Structures are given as C-alpha cells and as structure tokens.
mmCIF file of C-alpha atoms in Angstrom:
data_model
loop_
_atom_site.group_PDB
_atom_site.id
_atom_site.type_symbol
_atom_site.label_atom_id
_atom_site.label_comp_id
_atom_site.label_asym_id
_atom_site.label_seq_id
_atom_site.Cartn_x
_atom_site.Cartn_y
_atom_site.Cartn_z
ATOM 1 C CA MET H 1 1.706 -4.202 -32.684
ATOM 2 C CA ALA H 2 1.442 -6.144 -29.422
ATOM 3 C CA ALA H 3 2.470 -4.289 -26.285
ATOM 4 C CA ARG H 4 6.007 -4.992 -25.108
ATOM 5 C CA THR H 5 6.127 -7.417 -22.213
ATOM 6 C CA LEU H 6 7.899 -5.758 -19.324
ATOM 7 C CA SER H 7 10.764 -7.454 -17.529
ATOM 8 C CA PRO H 8 10.031 -8.761 -14.010
ATOM 9 C CA HIS H 9 11.852 -5.730 -12.586
ATOM 10 C CA GLU H 10 9.652 -3.173 -14.330
ATOM 11 C CA GLN H 11 6.245 -4.808 -14.371
ATOM 12 C CA GLU H 12 3.385 -5.127 -11.938
ATOM 13 C CA LEU H 13 0.616 -7.654 -12.322
ATOM 14 C CA ILE H 14 -2.664 -6.319 -10.994
ATOM 15 C CA TYR H 15 -5.712 -8.532 -10.731
ATOM 16 C CA GLY H 16 -9.143 -8.495 -9.136
ATOM 17 C CA SER H 17 -12.103 -6.454 -10.333
ATOM 18 C CA HIS H 18 -11.730 -3.473 -7.960
ATOM 19 C CA ALA H 19 -7.962 -3.234 -8.376
ATOM 20 C CA VAL H 20 -8.153 -3.469 -12.182
ATOM 21 C CA ALA H 21 -11.004 -0.938 -12.364
ATOM 22 C CA ALA H 22 -9.038 1.531 -10.214
ATOM 23 C CA ALA H 23 -5.907 1.072 -12.355
ATOM 24 C CA LEU H 24 -7.893 1.668 -15.550
ATOM 25 C CA ALA H 25 -9.323 4.855 -14.044
ATOM 26 C CA ASN H 26 -5.909 6.162 -12.956
ATOM 27 C CA PRO H 27 -4.337 8.275 -15.759
ATOM 28 C CA ALA H 28 -0.921 7.970 -14.089
ATOM 29 C CA ARG H 29 -0.947 4.181 -14.506
ATOM 30 C CA ARG H 30 0.846 3.054 -17.704
ATOM 31 C CA ILE H 31 -0.926 -0.118 -18.774
ATOM 32 C CA ARG H 32 0.851 -2.468 -21.136
ATOM 33 C CA ARG H 33 -1.492 -5.436 -21.420
ATOM 34 C CA LEU H 34 -4.915 -6.481 -20.233
ATOM 35 C CA TRP H 35 -6.073 -10.080 -20.187
ATOM 36 C CA ALA H 36 -9.751 -10.600 -19.390
ATOM 37 C CA THR H 37 -12.600 -12.994 -19.811
ATOM 38 C CA ARG H 38 -15.274 -11.901 -22.264
ATOM 39 C CA ASN H 39 -17.759 -11.034 -19.500
ATOM 40 C CA VAL H 40 -15.287 -8.843 -17.638
ATOM 41 C CA ALA H 41 -14.074 -7.151 -20.823
ATOM 42 C CA ASP H 42 -17.677 -6.263 -21.640
ATOM 43 C CA ARG H 43 -18.211 -4.930 -18.111
ATOM 44 C CA PHE H 44 -15.110 -2.707 -18.390
ATOM 45 C CA ALA H 45 -15.841 -1.667 -21.976
ATOM 46 C CA GLY H 46 -16.106 2.039 -21.133
ATOM 47 C CA PRO H 47 -12.796 2.419 -19.254
ATOM 48 C CA ILE H 48 -11.047 0.142 -21.765
ATOM 49 C CA ALA H 49 -12.207 2.338 -24.650
ATOM 50 C CA GLU H 50 -11.121 5.518 -22.848
ATOM 51 C CA ARG H 51 -7.640 4.101 -22.363
ATOM 52 C CA ALA H 52 -7.516 2.828 -25.976
ATOM 53 C CA ILE H 53 -6.498 -0.622 -24.781
ATOM 54 C CA ARG H 54 -7.128 -3.756 -26.792
ATOM 55 C CA PRO H 55 -7.865 -6.487 -24.230
ATOM 56 C CA GLU H 56 -6.743 -10.037 -24.861
ATOM 57 C CA ILE H 57 -9.828 -12.206 -24.370
ATOM 58 C CA VAL H 58 -8.901 -15.453 -22.625
ATOM 59 C CA GLU H 59 -10.468 -18.220 -20.576
ATOM 60 C CA ALA H 60 -10.270 -18.080 -16.789
ATOM 61 C CA ARG H 61 -7.743 -20.914 -16.647
ATOM 62 C CA ALA H 62 -5.359 -18.875 -18.813
ATOM 63 C CA LEU H 63 -5.499 -16.063 -16.235
ATOM 64 C CA GLU H 64 -4.336 -18.518 -13.591
ATOM 65 C CA ARG H 65 -1.301 -19.311 -15.705
ATOM 66 C CA ILE H 66 -0.544 -15.594 -15.987
ATOM 67 C CA ALA H 67 -1.190 -14.503 -12.405
ATOM 68 C CA GLY H 68 -0.399 -17.764 -10.616
ATOM 69 C CA ALA H 69 -2.241 -20.872 -9.562
ATOM 70 C CA GLY H 70 -4.886 -20.260 -6.931
ATOM 71 C CA VAL H 71 -4.966 -16.500 -7.477
ATOM 72 C CA VAL H 72 -8.450 -14.975 -7.205
ATOM 73 C CA HIS H 73 -8.218 -12.882 -10.367
ATOM 74 C CA GLN H 74 -11.984 -12.314 -10.836
ATOM 75 C CA GLY H 75 -11.588 -12.443 -14.589
ATOM 76 C CA ALA H 76 -8.982 -9.758 -15.243
ATOM 77 C CA VAL H 77 -5.195 -9.319 -15.054
ATOM 78 C CA LEU H 78 -3.270 -6.163 -15.957
ATOM 79 C CA GLU H 79 0.412 -5.840 -16.763
ATOM 80 C CA ALA H 80 1.492 -2.302 -15.957
ATOM 81 C CA ALA H 81 4.505 -0.180 -15.122
ATOM 82 C CA PRO H 82 4.892 0.701 -11.441
ATOM 83 C CA LEU H 83 3.432 4.062 -10.494
ATOM 84 C CA PRO H 84 5.980 6.866 -10.168
ATOM 85 C CA GLN H 85 6.515 7.606 -6.493
ATOM 86 C CA PRO H 86 7.789 10.866 -4.977
ATOM 87 C CA ASP H 87 10.743 11.226 -2.663
ATOM 88 C CA ILE H 88 9.941 11.946 0.961
ATOM 89 C CA ALA H 89 11.247 15.489 0.461
ATOM 90 C CA ASP H 90 8.573 16.057 -2.205
ATOM 91 C CA LEU H 91 5.609 14.997 -0.055
ATOM 92 C CA PRO H 92 3.272 17.744 1.179
ATOM 93 C CA GLY H 93 4.355 19.085 4.542
ATOM 94 C CA ASP H 94 0.893 19.102 6.072
ATOM 95 C CA GLY H 95 -0.312 15.557 5.525
ATOM 96 C CA LEU H 96 -0.872 12.311 7.363
ATOM 97 C CA LEU H 97 1.621 9.503 6.733
ATOM 98 C CA VAL H 98 1.833 5.860 7.773
ATOM 99 C CA LEU H 99 5.162 4.054 8.025
ATOM 100 C CA LEU H 100 5.638 0.287 8.366
ATOM 101 C CA ASP H 101 8.681 -1.187 10.064
ATOM 102 C CA GLN H 102 9.357 -4.479 8.239
ATOM 103 C CA VAL H 103 5.738 -5.561 7.784
ATOM 104 C CA THR H 104 6.133 -8.310 5.198
ATOM 105 C CA ASP H 105 2.692 -9.895 4.784
ATOM 106 C CA PRO H 106 1.223 -8.584 1.492
ATOM 107 C CA HIS H 107 -2.335 -9.077 2.754
ATOM 108 C CA ASN H 108 -1.629 -6.856 5.767
ATOM 109 C CA VAL H 109 0.074 -4.209 3.642
ATOM 110 C CA GLY H 110 -2.778 -4.272 1.135
ATOM 111 C CA ALA H 111 -5.361 -3.945 3.899
ATOM 112 C CA ILE H 112 -3.438 -0.997 5.356
ATOM 113 C CA LEU H 113 -3.276 0.666 1.929
ATOM 114 C CA ARG H 114 -7.039 0.330 1.638
ATOM 115 C CA VAL H 115 -7.546 1.925 5.059
ATOM 116 C CA CYS H 116 -5.047 4.677 4.208
ATOM 117 C CA ALA H 117 -7.074 5.517 1.098
ATOM 118 C CA ALA H 118 -10.259 5.631 3.164
ATOM 119 C CA PHE H 119 -8.736 8.079 5.669
ATOM 120 C CA GLY H 120 -6.991 10.294 3.101
ATOM 121 C CA VAL H 121 -3.434 9.325 4.026
ATOM 122 C CA THR H 122 -0.865 10.908 1.711
ATOM 123 C CA ALA H 123 1.643 8.044 1.635
ATOM 124 C CA LEU H 124 2.378 4.606 3.010
ATOM 125 C CA ILE H 125 6.131 4.272 3.531
ATOM 126 C CA THR H 126 7.859 0.910 3.966
ATOM 127 C CA THR H 127 11.361 -0.462 4.026
ATOM 128 C CA ALA H 128 12.754 -1.538 0.648
ATOM 129 C CA ARG H 129 13.937 -4.769 2.260
ATOM 130 C CA HIS H 130 11.510 -6.818 4.341
ATOM 131 C CA SER H 131 8.454 -5.573 2.478
ATOM 132 C CA PRO H 132 6.082 -7.483 0.197
ATOM 133 C CA SER H 133 7.260 -8.249 -3.320
ATOM 134 C CA ALA H 134 3.900 -9.678 -4.432
ATOM 135 C CA THR H 135 2.382 -6.472 -5.825
ATOM 136 C CA GLY H 136 -0.652 -8.318 -7.181
ATOM 137 C CA VAL H 137 -1.667 -9.514 -3.718
ATOM 138 C CA VAL H 138 -1.103 -6.050 -2.269
ATOM 139 C CA ALA H 139 -3.137 -4.389 -5.040
ATOM 140 C CA LYS H 140 -6.027 -6.843 -4.824
ATOM 141 C CA THR H 141 -6.239 -6.636 -1.037
ATOM 142 C CA ALA H 142 -6.013 -2.840 -1.237
ATOM 143 C CA SER H 143 -9.101 -2.930 -3.493
ATOM 144 C CA GLY H 144 -7.986 0.110 -5.493
ATOM 145 C CA GLY H 145 -6.095 1.826 -2.682
ATOM 146 C CA LEU H 146 -2.765 1.395 -4.462
ATOM 147 C CA GLU H 147 -3.944 3.923 -7.066
ATOM 148 C CA HIS H 148 -4.787 6.586 -4.462
ATOM 149 C CA VAL H 149 -2.007 6.431 -1.860
ATOM 150 C CA HIS H 150 1.699 6.873 -2.592
ATOM 151 C CA TYR H 151 3.444 3.589 -1.781
ATOM 152 C CA ILE H 152 7.047 4.546 -1.083
ATOM 153 C CA LYS H 153 9.910 2.206 -0.236
ATOM 154 C CA VAL H 154 12.972 3.603 1.540
ATOM 155 C CA THR H 155 16.365 2.066 2.193
ATOM 156 C CA ASN H 156 16.676 3.317 5.769
ATOM 157 C CA LEU H 157 13.511 3.838 7.820
ATOM 158 C CA ALA H 158 15.287 5.554 10.725
ATOM 159 C CA ARG H 159 16.784 8.096 8.324
ATOM 160 C CA ALA H 160 13.367 8.657 6.749
ATOM 161 C CA LEU H 161 11.869 9.333 10.176
ATOM 162 C CA SER H 162 14.607 11.849 10.965
ATOM 163 C CA GLU H 163 13.910 13.584 7.660
ATOM 164 C CA LEU H 164 10.204 13.777 8.434
ATOM 165 C CA LYS H 165 10.909 15.220 11.874
ATOM 166 C CA ASP H 166 13.151 17.861 10.299
ATOM 167 C CA ARG H 167 10.199 18.775 8.061
ATOM 168 C CA GLY H 168 7.916 19.295 11.063
ATOM 169 C CA PHE H 169 6.118 15.959 11.264
ATOM 170 C CA ALA H 170 5.308 14.575 14.679
ATOM 171 C CA VAL H 171 6.381 10.918 14.685
ATOM 172 C CA VAL H 172 4.259 8.626 16.843
ATOM 173 C CA GLY H 173 5.069 4.933 17.115
ATOM 174 C CA LEU H 174 2.447 2.337 18.020
ATOM 175 C CA ASP H 175 3.120 -0.429 20.510
ATOM 176 C CA SER H 176 0.899 -2.306 22.951
ATOM 177 C CA ASP H 177 3.396 -1.325 25.687
ATOM 178 C CA GLY H 178 3.511 2.340 24.692
ATOM 179 C CA ASP H 179 4.141 4.975 27.352
ATOM 180 C CA SER H 180 0.954 6.917 26.660
ATOM 181 C CA VAL H 181 -2.507 6.449 25.195
ATOM 182 C CA LEU H 182 -2.705 7.310 21.492
ATOM 183 C CA GLU H 183 -5.595 9.746 21.949
ATOM 184 C CA GLU H 184 -3.356 11.817 24.234
ATOM 185 C CA ALA H 185 -0.194 11.414 22.139
ATOM 186 C CA VAL H 186 -1.520 12.576 18.764
ATOM 187 C CA PRO H 187 -0.792 16.300 18.333
ATOM 188 C CA PRO H 188 -2.319 18.663 15.774
ATOM 189 C CA GLY H 189 -0.363 19.292 12.597
ATOM 190 C CA PRO H 190 1.589 16.987 10.279
ATOM 191 C CA LEU H 191 1.673 13.441 11.650
ATOM 192 C CA ALA H 192 3.547 10.234 10.844
ATOM 193 C CA LEU H 193 2.241 7.044 12.449
ATOM 194 C CA VAL H 194 4.703 4.154 12.677
ATOM 195 C CA LEU H 195 3.650 0.516 13.023
ATOM 196 C CA GLY H 196 5.875 -2.512 13.467
ATOM 197 C CA ALA H 197 5.565 -6.111 12.402
ATOM 198 C CA GLU H 198 3.466 -8.446 14.475
ATOM 199 C CA GLY H 199 5.544 -10.210 17.060
ATOM 200 C CA LYS H 200 8.707 -8.115 16.589
ATOM 201 C CA GLY H 201 7.094 -4.707 16.911
ATOM 202 C CA LEU H 202 9.165 -1.582 16.378
ATOM 203 C CA ARG H 203 12.919 -2.036 16.060
ATOM 204 C CA ARG H 204 15.200 -0.190 18.477
ATOM 205 C CA LEU H 205 16.382 2.465 16.009
ATOM 206 C CA THR H 206 12.815 3.051 14.883
ATOM 207 C CA ARG H 207 11.634 3.558 18.478
ATOM 208 C CA GLU H 208 14.478 5.958 19.136
ATOM 209 C CA ARG H 209 13.431 8.138 16.183
ATOM 210 C CA CYS H 210 9.816 8.400 17.393
ATOM 211 C CA ASP H 211 8.789 11.471 19.382
ATOM 212 C CA THR H 212 6.630 9.175 21.486
ATOM 213 C CA VAL H 213 5.497 5.559 21.502
ATOM 214 C CA ALA H 214 1.814 5.185 22.285
ATOM 215 C CA ARG H 215 -0.688 2.392 22.752
ATOM 216 C CA ILE H 216 -4.294 2.023 21.705
ATOM 217 C CA ALA H 217 -6.476 1.852 24.797
ATOM 218 C CA LEU H 218 -8.442 -1.404 24.705
ATOM 219 C CA PRO H 219 -10.944 -2.511 27.359
ATOM 220 C CA GLY H 220 -10.584 -6.257 26.825
ATOM 221 C CA PRO H 221 -7.992 -8.791 27.964
ATOM 222 C CA ILE H 222 -6.096 -8.834 24.633
ATOM 223 C CA ALA H 223 -3.854 -5.804 24.155
ATOM 224 C CA SER H 224 -2.185 -6.796 20.871
ATOM 225 C CA LEU H 225 -3.943 -6.428 17.509
ATOM 226 C CA ASN H 226 -3.276 -7.451 13.943
ATOM 227 C CA VAL H 227 -1.232 -4.665 12.348
ATOM 228 C CA SER H 228 -3.924 -3.767 9.799
ATOM 229 C CA THR H 229 -6.551 -3.595 12.547
ATOM 230 C CA ALA H 230 -4.239 -1.412 14.643
ATOM 231 C CA ALA H 231 -3.722 0.870 11.642
ATOM 232 C CA THR H 232 -7.482 1.239 11.213
ATOM 233 C CA LEU H 233 -8.026 2.220 14.836
ATOM 234 C CA ALA H 234 -4.995 4.524 14.872
ATOM 235 C CA LEU H 235 -6.147 6.382 11.757
ATOM 236 C CA HIS H 236 -9.644 6.715 13.181
ATOM 237 C CA ILE H 237 -8.165 8.278 16.312
ATOM 238 C CA ALA H 238 -5.845 10.510 14.274
ATOM 239 C CA SER H 239 -8.724 11.682 12.081
ATOM 240 C CA LYS H 240 -10.476 13.142 15.159
ATOM 241 C CA ARG H 241 -7.649 15.574 15.873
#
C-alpha cells in the first residue's frame, strides 16, 4: 500500500543529498515517501534498505514539481513527519542554547542550524511567529543539522528566556552596540545566546530578559555581521569557555 500523503500541517519536505542522507540515518525521523532519481536511489541503497522504504523512481523534472520550481533538490525529496521536539523544561540543564529573535530568512536559520550542530548546541529556539515556514530550505541549508539539533518554536520568547534563567542559564544577547565584549561576558556554566534579526536586532522585551548584551570585538570598520556569521563567531567564542 502506498504511504499516506501527509497534510501540509503535518508534513515536511526535505531535499538535497546531505539533508536526505541525514534524515534517512535518523531513527527518530518518520519517513512517509521518498522520491529519487535512479542514480541517487542507487547511491542511497544501503540506508533505504535499512529503513525498509520503497523509493519512487522519478525524473529530475518531477522532483521540481514536488519540491517547487527552481529548488536545488540534488535528485532526492523526502516527505516526512516533523521531528518530535522537547519542551524547554525538558532540555538538559547544562547545555548550550541559541535563541533567535524573529530571524525569518530560512537560509540564515539553516546556516545557523548547521553551525549549531558543528558546535554541539543542544537546541535552536525561535519564535513560532516570524520564523521560516519553508522547512525544505532550512533543512537543505543546514546540511543535516536539522537531524542533530532540537529546533524548538515558542510562542513567547521573553517568557522562554525567563524560564531558562530560572533554570540557571546565563542569557547573553548579541548586538553590535553591546555594553561589553562577548569574550568577557560569557560565563562558565549553562549558556543561552540570543541573536536578533538583521536590521531590527533584539526587541526591547528580549533585551530586558538578557543578563547582559555583548558585542563581538571586530578590528575592521564594519561592526555589523550577517546573523549566521555572528552566530558562528559567538559559538566559537563560547566554545573556548
């Protein structure tokens, strides 16, 4: 029997070779359908057999109709259920977290997820509103990171920050006009780094919930960075604690 097609509210389309390979390797990912070109299906034959999935062999142009015109699918598209995500209260109390304050560009969020996976971040937390809805773009840009980092959406970011502080996390916001240098502001112990959208930065309530707002010390004339680049530098600094 063919797999049931999920409704738009309960499905994720994942495409791109690294993202699809990571999803196939993740036992927590419930895969409903896999469309692939013959070459890609042969390349993923081992993981496909382990998951007991019967791929639907199609031409590349059919994948564009499934994933969207212009999408760089690299020969494979998965339809899968979203990964189960924990509540903030269930996250480990000794980890490293990244929170995004209304960062909406899926390429930026995907790039940050990839960096979070590289630095062993426990969870990336975003607002339920004003966050990317294009999961496929996020997953492809994350290059497998979506399978390794909890991607949690909360209704109220300020409330989430207060909850993390109550659990012992130090909350450090990032802003080019921060009061201190990040290297000096990052304490030992559980840490939550908060980044705002480019242009708008951190909202007032978000800033008020931070223990401190810090800047990344840069020697050049440009003090503002793309949010994914800022996340990379901030996590590198935090990893040296």
